PDB file of C-alpha atoms in Angstrom:
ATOM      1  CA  UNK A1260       0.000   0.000   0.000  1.00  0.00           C
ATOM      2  CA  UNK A1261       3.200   2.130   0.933  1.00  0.00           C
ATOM      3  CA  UNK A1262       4.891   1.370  -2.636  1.00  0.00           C
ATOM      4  CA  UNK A1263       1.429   2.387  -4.906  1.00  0.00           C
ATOM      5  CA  UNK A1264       0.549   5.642  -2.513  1.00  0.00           C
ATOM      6  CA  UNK A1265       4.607   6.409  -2.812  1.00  0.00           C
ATOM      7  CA  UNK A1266       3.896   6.188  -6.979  1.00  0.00           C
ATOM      8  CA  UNK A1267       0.594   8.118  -6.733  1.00  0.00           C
ATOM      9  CA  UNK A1268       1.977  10.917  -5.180  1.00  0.00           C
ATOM     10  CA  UNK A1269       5.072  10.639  -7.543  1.00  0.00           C
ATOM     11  CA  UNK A1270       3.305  10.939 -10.611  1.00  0.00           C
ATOM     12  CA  UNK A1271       0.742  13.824  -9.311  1.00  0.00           C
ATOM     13  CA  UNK A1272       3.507  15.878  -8.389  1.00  0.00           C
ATOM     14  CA  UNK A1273       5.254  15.266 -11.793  1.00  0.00           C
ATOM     15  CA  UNK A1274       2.388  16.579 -13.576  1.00  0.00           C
ATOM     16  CA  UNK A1275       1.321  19.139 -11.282  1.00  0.00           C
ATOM     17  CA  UNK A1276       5.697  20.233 -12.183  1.00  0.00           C
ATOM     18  CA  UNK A1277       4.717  19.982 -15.956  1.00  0.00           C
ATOM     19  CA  UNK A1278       1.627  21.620 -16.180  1.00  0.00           C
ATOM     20  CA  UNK A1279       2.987  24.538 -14.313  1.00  0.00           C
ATOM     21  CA  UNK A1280       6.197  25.008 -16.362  1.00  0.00           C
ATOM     22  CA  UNK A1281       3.318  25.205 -19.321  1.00  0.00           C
ATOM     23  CA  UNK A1282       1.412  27.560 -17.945  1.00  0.00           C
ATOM     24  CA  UNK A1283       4.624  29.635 -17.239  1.00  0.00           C
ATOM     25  CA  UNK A1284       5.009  29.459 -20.272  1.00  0.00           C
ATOM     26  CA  UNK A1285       2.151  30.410 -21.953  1.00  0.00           C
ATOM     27  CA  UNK A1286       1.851  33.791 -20.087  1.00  0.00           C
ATOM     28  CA  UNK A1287       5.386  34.953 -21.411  1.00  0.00           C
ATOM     29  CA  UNK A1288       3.253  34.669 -24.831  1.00  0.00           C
ATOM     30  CA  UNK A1289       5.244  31.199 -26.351  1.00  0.00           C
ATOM     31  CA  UNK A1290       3.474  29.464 -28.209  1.00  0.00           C
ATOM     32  CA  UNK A1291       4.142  25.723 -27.596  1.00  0.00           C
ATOM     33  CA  UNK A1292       5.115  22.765 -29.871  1.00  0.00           C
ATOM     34  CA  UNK A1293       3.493  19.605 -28.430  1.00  0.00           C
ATOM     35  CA  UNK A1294       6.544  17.400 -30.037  1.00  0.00           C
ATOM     36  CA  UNK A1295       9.338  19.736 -28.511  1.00  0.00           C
ATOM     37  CA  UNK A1296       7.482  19.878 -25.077  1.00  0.00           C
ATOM     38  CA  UNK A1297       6.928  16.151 -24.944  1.00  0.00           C
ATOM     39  CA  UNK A1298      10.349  15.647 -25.211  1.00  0.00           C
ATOM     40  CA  UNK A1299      11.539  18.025 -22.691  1.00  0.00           C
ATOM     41  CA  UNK A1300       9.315  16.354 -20.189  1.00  0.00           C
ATOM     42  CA  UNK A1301      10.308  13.140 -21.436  1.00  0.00           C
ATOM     43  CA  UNK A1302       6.494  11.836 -21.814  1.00  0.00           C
ATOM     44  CA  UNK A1303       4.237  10.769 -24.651  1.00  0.00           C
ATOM     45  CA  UNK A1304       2.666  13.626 -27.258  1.00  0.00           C
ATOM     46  CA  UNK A1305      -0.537  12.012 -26.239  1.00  0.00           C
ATOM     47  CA  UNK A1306       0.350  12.987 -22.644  1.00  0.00           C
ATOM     48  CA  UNK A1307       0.833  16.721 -23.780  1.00  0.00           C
ATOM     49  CA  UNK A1308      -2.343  16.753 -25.929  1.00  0.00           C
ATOM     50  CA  UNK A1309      -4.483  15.914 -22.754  1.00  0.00           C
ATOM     51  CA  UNK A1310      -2.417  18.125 -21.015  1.00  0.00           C
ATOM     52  CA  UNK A1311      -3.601  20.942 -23.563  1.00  0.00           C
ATOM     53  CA  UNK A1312      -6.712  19.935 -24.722  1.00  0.00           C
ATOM     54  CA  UNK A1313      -8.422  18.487 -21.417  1.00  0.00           C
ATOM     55  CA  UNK A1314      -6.360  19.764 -18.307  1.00  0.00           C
ATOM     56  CA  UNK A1315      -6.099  23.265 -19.530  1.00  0.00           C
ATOM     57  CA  UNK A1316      -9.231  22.826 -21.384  1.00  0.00           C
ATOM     58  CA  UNK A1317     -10.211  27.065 -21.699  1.00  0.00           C
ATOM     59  CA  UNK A1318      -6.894  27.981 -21.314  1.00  0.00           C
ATOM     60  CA  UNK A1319      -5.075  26.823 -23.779  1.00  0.00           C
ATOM     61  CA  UNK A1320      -5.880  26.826 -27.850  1.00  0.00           C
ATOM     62  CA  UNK A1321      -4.259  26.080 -31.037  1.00  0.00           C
ATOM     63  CA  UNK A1322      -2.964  28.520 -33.388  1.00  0.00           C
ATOM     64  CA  UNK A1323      -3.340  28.481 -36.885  1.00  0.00           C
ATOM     65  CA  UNK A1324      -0.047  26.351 -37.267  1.00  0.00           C
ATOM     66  CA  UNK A1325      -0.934  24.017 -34.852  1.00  0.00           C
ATOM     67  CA  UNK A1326       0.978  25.499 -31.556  1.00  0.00           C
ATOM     68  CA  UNK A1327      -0.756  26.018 -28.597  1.00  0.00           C
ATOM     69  CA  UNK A1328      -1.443  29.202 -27.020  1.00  0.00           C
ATOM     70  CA  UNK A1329      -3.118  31.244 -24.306  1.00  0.00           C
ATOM     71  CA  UNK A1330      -6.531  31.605 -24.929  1.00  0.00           C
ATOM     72  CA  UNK A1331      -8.016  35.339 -25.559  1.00  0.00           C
ATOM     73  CA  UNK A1332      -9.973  35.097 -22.090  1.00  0.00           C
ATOM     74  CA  UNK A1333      -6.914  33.772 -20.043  1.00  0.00           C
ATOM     75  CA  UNK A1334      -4.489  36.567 -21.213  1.00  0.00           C
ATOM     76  CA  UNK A1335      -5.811  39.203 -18.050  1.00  0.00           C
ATOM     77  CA  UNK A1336      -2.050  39.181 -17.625  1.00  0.00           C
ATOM     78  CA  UNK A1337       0.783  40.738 -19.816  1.00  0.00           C
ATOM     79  CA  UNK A1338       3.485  38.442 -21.234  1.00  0.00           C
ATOM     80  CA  UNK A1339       6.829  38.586 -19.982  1.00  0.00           C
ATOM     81  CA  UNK A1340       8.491  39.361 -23.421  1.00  0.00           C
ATOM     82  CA  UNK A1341       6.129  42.209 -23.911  1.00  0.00           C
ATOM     83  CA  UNK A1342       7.285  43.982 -20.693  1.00  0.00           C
ATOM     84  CA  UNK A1343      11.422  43.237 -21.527  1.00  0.00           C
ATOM     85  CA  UNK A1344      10.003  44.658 -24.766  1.00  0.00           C
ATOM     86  CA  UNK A1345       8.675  47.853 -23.559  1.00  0.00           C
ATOM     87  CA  UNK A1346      11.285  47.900 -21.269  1.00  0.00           C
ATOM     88  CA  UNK A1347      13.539  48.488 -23.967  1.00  0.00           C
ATOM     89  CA  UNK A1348      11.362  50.601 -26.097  1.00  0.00           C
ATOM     90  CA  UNK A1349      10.812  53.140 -23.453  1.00  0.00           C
ATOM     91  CA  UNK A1350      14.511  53.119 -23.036  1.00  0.00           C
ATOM     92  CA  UNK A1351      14.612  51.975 -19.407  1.00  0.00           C
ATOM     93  CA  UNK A1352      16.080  48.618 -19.776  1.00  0.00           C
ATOM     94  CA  UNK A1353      19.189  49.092 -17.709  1.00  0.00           C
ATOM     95  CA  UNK A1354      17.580  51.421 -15.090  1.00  0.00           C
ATOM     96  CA  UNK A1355      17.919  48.863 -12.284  1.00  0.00           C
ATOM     97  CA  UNK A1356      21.051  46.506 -11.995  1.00  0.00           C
ATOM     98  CA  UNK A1357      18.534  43.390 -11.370  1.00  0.00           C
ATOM     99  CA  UNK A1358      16.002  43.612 -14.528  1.00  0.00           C
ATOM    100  CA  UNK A1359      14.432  40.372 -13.447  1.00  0.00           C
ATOM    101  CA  UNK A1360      10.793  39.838 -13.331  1.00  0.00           C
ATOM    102  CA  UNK A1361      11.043  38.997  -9.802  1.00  0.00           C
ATOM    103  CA  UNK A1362      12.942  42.091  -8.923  1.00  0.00           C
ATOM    104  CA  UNK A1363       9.822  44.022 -10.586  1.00  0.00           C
ATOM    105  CA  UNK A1364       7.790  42.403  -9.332  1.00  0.00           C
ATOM    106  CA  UNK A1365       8.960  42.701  -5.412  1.00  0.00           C
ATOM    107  CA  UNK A1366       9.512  46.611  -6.331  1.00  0.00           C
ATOM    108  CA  UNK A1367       5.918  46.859  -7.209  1.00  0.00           C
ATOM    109  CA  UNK A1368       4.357  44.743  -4.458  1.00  0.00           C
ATOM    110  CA  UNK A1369       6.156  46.701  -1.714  1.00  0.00           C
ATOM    111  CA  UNK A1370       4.544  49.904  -0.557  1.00  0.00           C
ATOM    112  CA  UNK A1371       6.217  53.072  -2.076  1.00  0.00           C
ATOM    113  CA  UNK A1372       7.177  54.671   1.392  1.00  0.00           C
ATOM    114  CA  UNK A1373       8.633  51.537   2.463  1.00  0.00           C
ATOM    115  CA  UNK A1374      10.670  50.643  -1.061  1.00  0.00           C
ATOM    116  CA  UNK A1375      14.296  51.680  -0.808  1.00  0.00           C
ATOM    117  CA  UNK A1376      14.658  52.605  -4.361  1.00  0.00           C
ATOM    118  CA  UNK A1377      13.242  56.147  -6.457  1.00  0.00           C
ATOM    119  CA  UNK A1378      13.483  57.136  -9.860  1.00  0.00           C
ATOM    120  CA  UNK A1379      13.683  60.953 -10.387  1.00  0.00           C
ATOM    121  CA  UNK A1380      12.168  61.178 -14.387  1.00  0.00           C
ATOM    122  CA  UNK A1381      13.457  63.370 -16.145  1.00  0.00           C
ATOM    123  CA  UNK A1382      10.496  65.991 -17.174  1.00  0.00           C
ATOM    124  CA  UNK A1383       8.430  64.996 -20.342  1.00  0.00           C
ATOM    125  CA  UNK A1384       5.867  67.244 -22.487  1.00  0.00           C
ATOM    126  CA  UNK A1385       2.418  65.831 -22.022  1.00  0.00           C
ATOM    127  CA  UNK A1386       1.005  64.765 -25.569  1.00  0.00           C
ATOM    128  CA  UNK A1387      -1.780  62.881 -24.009  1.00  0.00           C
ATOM    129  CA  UNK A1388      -4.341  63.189 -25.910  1.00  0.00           C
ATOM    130  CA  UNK A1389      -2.764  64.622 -28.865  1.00  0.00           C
ATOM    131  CA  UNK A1390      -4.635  63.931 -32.805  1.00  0.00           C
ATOM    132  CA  UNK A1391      -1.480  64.965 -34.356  1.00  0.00           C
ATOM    133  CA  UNK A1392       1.011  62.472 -32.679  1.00  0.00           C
ATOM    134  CA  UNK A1393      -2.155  59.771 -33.413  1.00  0.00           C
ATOM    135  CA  UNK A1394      -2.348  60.867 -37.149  1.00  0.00           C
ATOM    136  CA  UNK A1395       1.246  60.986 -37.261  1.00  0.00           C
ATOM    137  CA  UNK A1396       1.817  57.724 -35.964  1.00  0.00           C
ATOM    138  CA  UNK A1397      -0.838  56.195 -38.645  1.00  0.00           C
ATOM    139  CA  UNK A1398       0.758  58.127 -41.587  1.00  0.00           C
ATOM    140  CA  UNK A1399       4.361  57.017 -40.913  1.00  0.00           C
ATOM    141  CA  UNK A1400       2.938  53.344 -40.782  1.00  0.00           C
ATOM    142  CA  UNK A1401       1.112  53.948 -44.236  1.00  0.00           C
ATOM    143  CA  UNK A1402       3.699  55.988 -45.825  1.00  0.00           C
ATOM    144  CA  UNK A1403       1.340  59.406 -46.589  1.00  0.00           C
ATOM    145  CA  UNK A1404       2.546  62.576 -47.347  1.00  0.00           C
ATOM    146  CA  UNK A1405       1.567  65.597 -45.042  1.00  0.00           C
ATOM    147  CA  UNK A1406       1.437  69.157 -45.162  1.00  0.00           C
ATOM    148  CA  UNK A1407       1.593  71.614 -41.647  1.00  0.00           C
ATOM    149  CA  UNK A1408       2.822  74.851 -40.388  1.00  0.00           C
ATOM    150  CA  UNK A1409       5.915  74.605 -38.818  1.00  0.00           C
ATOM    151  CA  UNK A1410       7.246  78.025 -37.404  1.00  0.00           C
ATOM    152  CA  UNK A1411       5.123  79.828 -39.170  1.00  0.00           C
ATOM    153  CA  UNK A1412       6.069  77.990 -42.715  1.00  0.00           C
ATOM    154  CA  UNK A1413       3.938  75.923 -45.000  1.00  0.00           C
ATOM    155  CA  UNK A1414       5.853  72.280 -44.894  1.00  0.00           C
ATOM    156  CA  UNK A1415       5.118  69.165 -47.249  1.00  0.00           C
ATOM    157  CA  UNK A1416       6.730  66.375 -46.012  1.00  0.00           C
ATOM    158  CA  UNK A1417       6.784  62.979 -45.931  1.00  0.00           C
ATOM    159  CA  UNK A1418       7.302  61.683 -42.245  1.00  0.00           C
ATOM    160  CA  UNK A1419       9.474  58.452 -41.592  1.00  0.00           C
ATOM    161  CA  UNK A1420       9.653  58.307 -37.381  1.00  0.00           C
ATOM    162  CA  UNK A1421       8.601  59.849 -34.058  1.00  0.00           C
ATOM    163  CA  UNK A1422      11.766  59.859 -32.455  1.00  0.00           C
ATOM    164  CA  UNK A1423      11.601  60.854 -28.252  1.00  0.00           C
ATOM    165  CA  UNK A1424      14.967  62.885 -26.885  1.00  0.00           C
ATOM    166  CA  UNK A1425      15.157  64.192 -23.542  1.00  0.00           C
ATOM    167  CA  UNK A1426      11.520  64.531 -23.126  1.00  0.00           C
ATOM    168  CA  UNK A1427      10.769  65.521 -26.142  1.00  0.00           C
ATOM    169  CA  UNK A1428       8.834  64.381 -29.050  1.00  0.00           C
ATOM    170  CA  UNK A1429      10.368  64.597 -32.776  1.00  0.00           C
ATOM    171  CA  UNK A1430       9.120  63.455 -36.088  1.00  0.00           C
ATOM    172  CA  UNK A1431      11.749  62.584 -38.799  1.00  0.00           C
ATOM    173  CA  UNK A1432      10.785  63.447 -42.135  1.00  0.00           C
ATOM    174  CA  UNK A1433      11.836  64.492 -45.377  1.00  0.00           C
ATOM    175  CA  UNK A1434      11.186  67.475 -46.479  1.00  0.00           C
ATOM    176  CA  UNK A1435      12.093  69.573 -49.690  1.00  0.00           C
ATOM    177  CA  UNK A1436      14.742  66.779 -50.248  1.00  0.00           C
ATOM    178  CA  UNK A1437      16.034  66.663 -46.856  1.00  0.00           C
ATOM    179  CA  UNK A1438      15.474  64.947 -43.822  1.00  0.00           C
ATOM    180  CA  UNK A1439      14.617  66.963 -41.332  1.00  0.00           C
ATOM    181  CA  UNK A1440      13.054  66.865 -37.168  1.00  0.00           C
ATOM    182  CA  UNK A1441      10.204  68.898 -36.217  1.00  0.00           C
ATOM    183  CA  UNK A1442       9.241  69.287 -32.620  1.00  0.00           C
ATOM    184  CA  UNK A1443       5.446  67.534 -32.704  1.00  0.00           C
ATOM    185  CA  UNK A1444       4.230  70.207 -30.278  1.00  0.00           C
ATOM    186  CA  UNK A1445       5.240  72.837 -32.494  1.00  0.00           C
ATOM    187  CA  UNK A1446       3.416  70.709 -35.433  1.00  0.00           C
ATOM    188  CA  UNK A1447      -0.005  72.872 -36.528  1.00  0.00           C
ATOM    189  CA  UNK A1448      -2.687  72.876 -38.992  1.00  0.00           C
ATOM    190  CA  UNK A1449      -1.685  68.755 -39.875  1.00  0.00           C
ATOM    191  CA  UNK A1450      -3.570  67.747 -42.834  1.00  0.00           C
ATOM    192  CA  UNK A1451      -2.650  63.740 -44.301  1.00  0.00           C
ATOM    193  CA  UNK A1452      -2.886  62.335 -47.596  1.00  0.00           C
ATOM    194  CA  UNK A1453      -4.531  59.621 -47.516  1.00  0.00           C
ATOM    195  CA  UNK A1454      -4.809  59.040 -51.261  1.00  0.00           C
ATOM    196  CA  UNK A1455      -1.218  58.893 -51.709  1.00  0.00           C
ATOM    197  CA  UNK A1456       2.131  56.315 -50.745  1.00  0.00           C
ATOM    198  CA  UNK A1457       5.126  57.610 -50.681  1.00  0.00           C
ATOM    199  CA  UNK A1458       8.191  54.937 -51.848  1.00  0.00           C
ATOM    200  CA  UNK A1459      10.632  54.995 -48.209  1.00  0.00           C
ATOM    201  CA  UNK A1460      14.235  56.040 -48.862  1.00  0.00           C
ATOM    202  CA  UNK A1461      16.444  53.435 -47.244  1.00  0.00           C
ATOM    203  CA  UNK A1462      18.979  55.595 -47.035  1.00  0.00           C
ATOM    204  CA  UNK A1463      16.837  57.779 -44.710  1.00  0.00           C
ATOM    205  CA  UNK A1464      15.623  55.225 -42.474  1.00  0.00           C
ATOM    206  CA  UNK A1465      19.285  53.578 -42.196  1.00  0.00           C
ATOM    207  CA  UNK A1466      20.367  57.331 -41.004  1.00  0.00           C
ATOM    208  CA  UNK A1467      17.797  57.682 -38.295  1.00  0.00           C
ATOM    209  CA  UNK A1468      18.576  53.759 -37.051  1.00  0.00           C
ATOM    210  CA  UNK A1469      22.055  54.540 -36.919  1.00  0.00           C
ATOM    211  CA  UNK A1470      21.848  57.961 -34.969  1.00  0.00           C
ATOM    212  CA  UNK A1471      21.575  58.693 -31.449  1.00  0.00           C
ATOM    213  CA  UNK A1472      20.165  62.224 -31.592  1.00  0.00           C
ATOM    214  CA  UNK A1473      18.021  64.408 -33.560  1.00  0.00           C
ATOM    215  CA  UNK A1474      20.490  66.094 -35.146  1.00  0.00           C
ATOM    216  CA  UNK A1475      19.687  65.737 -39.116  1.00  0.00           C
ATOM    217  CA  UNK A1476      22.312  66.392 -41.523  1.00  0.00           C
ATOM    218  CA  UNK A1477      25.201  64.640 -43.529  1.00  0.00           C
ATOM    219  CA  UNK A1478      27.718  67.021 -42.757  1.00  0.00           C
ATOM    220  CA  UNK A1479      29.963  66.558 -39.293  1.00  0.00           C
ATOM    221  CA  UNK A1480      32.376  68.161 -37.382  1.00  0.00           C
ATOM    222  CA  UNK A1481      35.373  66.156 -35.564  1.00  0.00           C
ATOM    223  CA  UNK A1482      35.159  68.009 -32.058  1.00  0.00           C
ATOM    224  CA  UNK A1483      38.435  67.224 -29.723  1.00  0.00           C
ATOM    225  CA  UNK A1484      37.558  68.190 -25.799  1.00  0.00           C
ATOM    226  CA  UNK A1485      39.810  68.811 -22.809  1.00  0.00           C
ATOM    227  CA  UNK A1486      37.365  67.789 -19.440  1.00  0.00           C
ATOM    228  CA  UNK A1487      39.001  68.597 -16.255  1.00  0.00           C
ATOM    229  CA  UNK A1488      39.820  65.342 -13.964  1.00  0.00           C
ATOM    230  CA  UNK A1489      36.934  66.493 -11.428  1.00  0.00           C
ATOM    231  CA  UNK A1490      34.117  66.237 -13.999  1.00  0.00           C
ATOM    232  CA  UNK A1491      35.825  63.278 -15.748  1.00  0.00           C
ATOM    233  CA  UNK A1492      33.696  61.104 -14.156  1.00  0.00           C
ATOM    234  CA  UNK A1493      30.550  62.027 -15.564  1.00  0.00           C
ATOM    235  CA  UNK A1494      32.030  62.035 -19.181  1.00  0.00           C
ATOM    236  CA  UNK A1495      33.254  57.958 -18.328  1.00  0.00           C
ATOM    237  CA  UNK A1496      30.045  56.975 -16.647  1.00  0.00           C
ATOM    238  CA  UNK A1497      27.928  57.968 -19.837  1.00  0.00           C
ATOM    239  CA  UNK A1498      27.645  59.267 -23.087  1.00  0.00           C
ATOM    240  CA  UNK A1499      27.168  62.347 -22.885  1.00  0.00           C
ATOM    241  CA  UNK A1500      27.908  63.779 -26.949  1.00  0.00           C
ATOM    242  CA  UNK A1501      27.068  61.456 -29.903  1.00  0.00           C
ATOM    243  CA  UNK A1502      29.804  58.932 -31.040  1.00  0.00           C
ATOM    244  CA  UNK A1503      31.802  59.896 -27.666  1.00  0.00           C
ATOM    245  CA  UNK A1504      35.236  58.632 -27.156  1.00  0.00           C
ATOM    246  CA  UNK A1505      37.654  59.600 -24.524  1.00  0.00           C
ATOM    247  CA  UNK A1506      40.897  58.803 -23.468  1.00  0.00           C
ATOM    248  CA  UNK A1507      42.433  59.055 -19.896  1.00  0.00           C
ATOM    249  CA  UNK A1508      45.343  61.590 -19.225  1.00  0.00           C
ATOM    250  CA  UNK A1509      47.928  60.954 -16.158  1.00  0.00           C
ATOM    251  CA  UNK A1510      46.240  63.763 -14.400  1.00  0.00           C
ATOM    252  CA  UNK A1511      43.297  62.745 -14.523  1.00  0.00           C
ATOM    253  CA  UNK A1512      41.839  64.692 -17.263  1.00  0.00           C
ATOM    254  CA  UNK A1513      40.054  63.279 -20.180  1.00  0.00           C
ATOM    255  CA  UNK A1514      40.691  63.788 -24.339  1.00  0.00           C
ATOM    256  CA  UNK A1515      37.122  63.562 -25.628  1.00  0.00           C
ATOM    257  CA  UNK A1516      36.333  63.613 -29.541  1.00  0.00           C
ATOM    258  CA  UNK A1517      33.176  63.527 -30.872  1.00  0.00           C
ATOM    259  CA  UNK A1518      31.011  64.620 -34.002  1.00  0.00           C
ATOM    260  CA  UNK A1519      28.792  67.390 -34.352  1.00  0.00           C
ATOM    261  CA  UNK A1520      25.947  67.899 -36.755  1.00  0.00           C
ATOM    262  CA  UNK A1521      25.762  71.696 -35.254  1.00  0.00           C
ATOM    263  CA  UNK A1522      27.648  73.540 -33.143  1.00  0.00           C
ATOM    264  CA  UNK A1523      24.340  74.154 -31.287  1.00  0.00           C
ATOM    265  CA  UNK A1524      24.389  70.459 -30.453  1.00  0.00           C
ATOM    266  CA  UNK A1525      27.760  71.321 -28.570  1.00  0.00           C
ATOM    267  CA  UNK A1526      27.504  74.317 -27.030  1.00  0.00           C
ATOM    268  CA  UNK A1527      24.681  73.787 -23.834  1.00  0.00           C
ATOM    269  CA  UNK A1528      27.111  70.423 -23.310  1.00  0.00           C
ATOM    270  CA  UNK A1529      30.059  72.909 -22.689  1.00  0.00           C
ATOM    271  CA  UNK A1530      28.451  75.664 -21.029  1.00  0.00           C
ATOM    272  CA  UNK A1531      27.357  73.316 -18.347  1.00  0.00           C
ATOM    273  CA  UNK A1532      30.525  71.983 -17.460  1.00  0.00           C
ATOM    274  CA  UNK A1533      32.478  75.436 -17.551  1.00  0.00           C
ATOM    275  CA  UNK A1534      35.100  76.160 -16.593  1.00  0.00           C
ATOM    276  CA  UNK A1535      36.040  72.632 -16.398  1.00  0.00           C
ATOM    277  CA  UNK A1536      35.397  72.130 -20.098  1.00  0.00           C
ATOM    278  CA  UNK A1537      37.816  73.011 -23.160  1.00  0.00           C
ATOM    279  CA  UNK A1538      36.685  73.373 -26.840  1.00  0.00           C
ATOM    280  CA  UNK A1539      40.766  72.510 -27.973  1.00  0.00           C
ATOM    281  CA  UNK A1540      39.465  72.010 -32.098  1.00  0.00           C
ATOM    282  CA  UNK A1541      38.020  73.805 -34.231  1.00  0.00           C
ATOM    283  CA  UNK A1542      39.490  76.472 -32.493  1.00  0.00           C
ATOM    284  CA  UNK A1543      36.653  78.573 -34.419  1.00  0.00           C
ATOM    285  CA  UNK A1544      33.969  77.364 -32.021  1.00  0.00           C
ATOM    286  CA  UNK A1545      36.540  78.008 -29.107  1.00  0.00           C
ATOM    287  CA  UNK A1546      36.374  81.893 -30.135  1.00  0.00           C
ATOM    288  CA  UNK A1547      32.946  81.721 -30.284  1.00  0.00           C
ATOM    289  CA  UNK A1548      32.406  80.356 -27.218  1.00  0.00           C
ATOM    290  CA  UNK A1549      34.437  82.730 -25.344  1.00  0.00           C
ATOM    291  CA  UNK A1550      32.791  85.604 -27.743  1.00  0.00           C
ATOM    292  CA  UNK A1551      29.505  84.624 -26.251  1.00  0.00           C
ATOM    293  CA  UNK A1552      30.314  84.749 -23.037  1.00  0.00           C
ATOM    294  CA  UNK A1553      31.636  87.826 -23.056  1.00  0.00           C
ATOM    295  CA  UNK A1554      29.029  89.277 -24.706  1.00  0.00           C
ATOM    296  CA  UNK A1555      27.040  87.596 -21.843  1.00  0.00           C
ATOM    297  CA  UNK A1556      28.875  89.291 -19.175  1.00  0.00           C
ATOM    298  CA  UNK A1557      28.720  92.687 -20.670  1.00  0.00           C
ATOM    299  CA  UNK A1558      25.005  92.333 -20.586  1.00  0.00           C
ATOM    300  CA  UNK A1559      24.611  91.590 -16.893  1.00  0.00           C
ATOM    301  CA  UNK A1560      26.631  94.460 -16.501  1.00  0.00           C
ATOM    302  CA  UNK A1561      24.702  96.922 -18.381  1.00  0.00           C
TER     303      UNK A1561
END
């Protein structure tokens, strides 16, 4: 009586082990091949079919290729591979040393005064709401032209990506020949064309894939930067200037070259880490720096 009760229990815990993996499984979003799973859990497929078609029975369904799947009604929860996904989309993927699920999810089942982390966001516009990121969003993914007023100027463009920096929305588009970034707050009078389909330069999209700003323009300028050794830190810890490289000095201080689209792109960089900062080439946008600061001082003085 020992020996069978011993086996009973055995073989109810295995399956209760299986189905559990499954169902693991099946809210990350997989979508399972009966073959494959009956041979990780060493049994027959016929043990996996009643697994999926009578023990999960309303949970489980086949696809259209024959994989099973999380039924429409059991998916109240959201896959694991959609929130690593939107982790990475909304560019927080590295925020936290542990990005485990179970780190998450003891974060958000502690209450917030007694958690020992917080995450200061940075400021973002509020487009809640907003028809012309919505009709923005549904031209780029139909490829329409568009016309708006853009600082006061009629624009016809054809829009390729929204594009978020530093709180800030951007659309990337061509216009007149170029590509170009609009701020989508600053976007007015939108009107789509729906009747049209605009043929996607590769060239463009390969541009905006490849860049790590908003800066839009083929032309660069090698910039070569002396940063003081007590602000070097923040330069090493991270990238601060697009295509940033630096290289450590004995005393400390730090060689940085990078490229600039504008000297615009450069300049609030700089000015915030005065006087520890050094614009050594183009020695051009050295004299212009100092130029404006001493037009600046004369100013407060007046």
């Amino acid at each position: 009586m020992a020996s069978n009760y011993t086996t009973k229990i055995s073989k109810g815990e295995k399956l209760a082990q299986r189905l559990s993996r499954i169902l693991a499984r099946l809210h990350q979003g997989d979508r399972i091949d009966k073959r494959q799973l009956a041979e990780e859990h060493d049994v027959d497929v016929r043990t996996i079919e009643r697994d999926m078609g009578e023990r999960l029975l309303g949970i489980a369904e086949r696809d259209a290729d024959g994989r099973w799947q999380l039924t429409h009604a059991a998916r109240s929860t959201i896959p694991v591979k959609y929130l690593h996904g939107y982790a990475r989309m909304a560019g927080t993927e590295y925020l936290f040393p542990d990005g485990s699920l179970r780190y998450l999810l003891q974060q958000l089942n502690m209450p917030e005064h007694r958690r020992v982390t917080q995450v200061q966001v940075i400021p973002h516009e509020d487009l809640q709401g907003s028809r012309i990121f919505t009709a923005l969003h549904a031209a780029i993914a139909s490829q329409h032209s568009c016309s708006f007023i853009y600082k006061n100027r009629l624009r016809l463009a054809q829009p390729y990506r929204l594009i978020h920096k530093n709180g800030v929305w951007y659309l990337a588009a061509e216009d007149s020949g170029r590509l170009k970034n609009f701020s989508v707050a600053l976007i007015d009078q939108l009107e789509v064309d729906e009747a049209s389909r605009f043929p996607l330069n590769r060239a463009h999209s390969d541009y905006i894939d490849a860049k790590d700003d908003v800066w839009f323009t083929t032309e660069t300028t090698d910039v070569l930067l002396r940063v003081g050794p007590d602000i070097a830190h923040y330069f090493n810890r991270q990238q601060l200037l697009p295509q940033q490289q630096q290289r450590l000095d004995g005393d400390g201080s730090l060689l940085v070259t990078t490229q600039i689209n504008h000297i615009n792109q450069l300049m609030p960089v700089v000015r915030h880490w005065l006087p520890h900062v050094r614009i050594l080439k183009p020695k051009e946008w050295h004299d212009e720096l100092v130029l404006g600061l001493k037009q600046a001082i004369q100013l407060w003085e007046e």
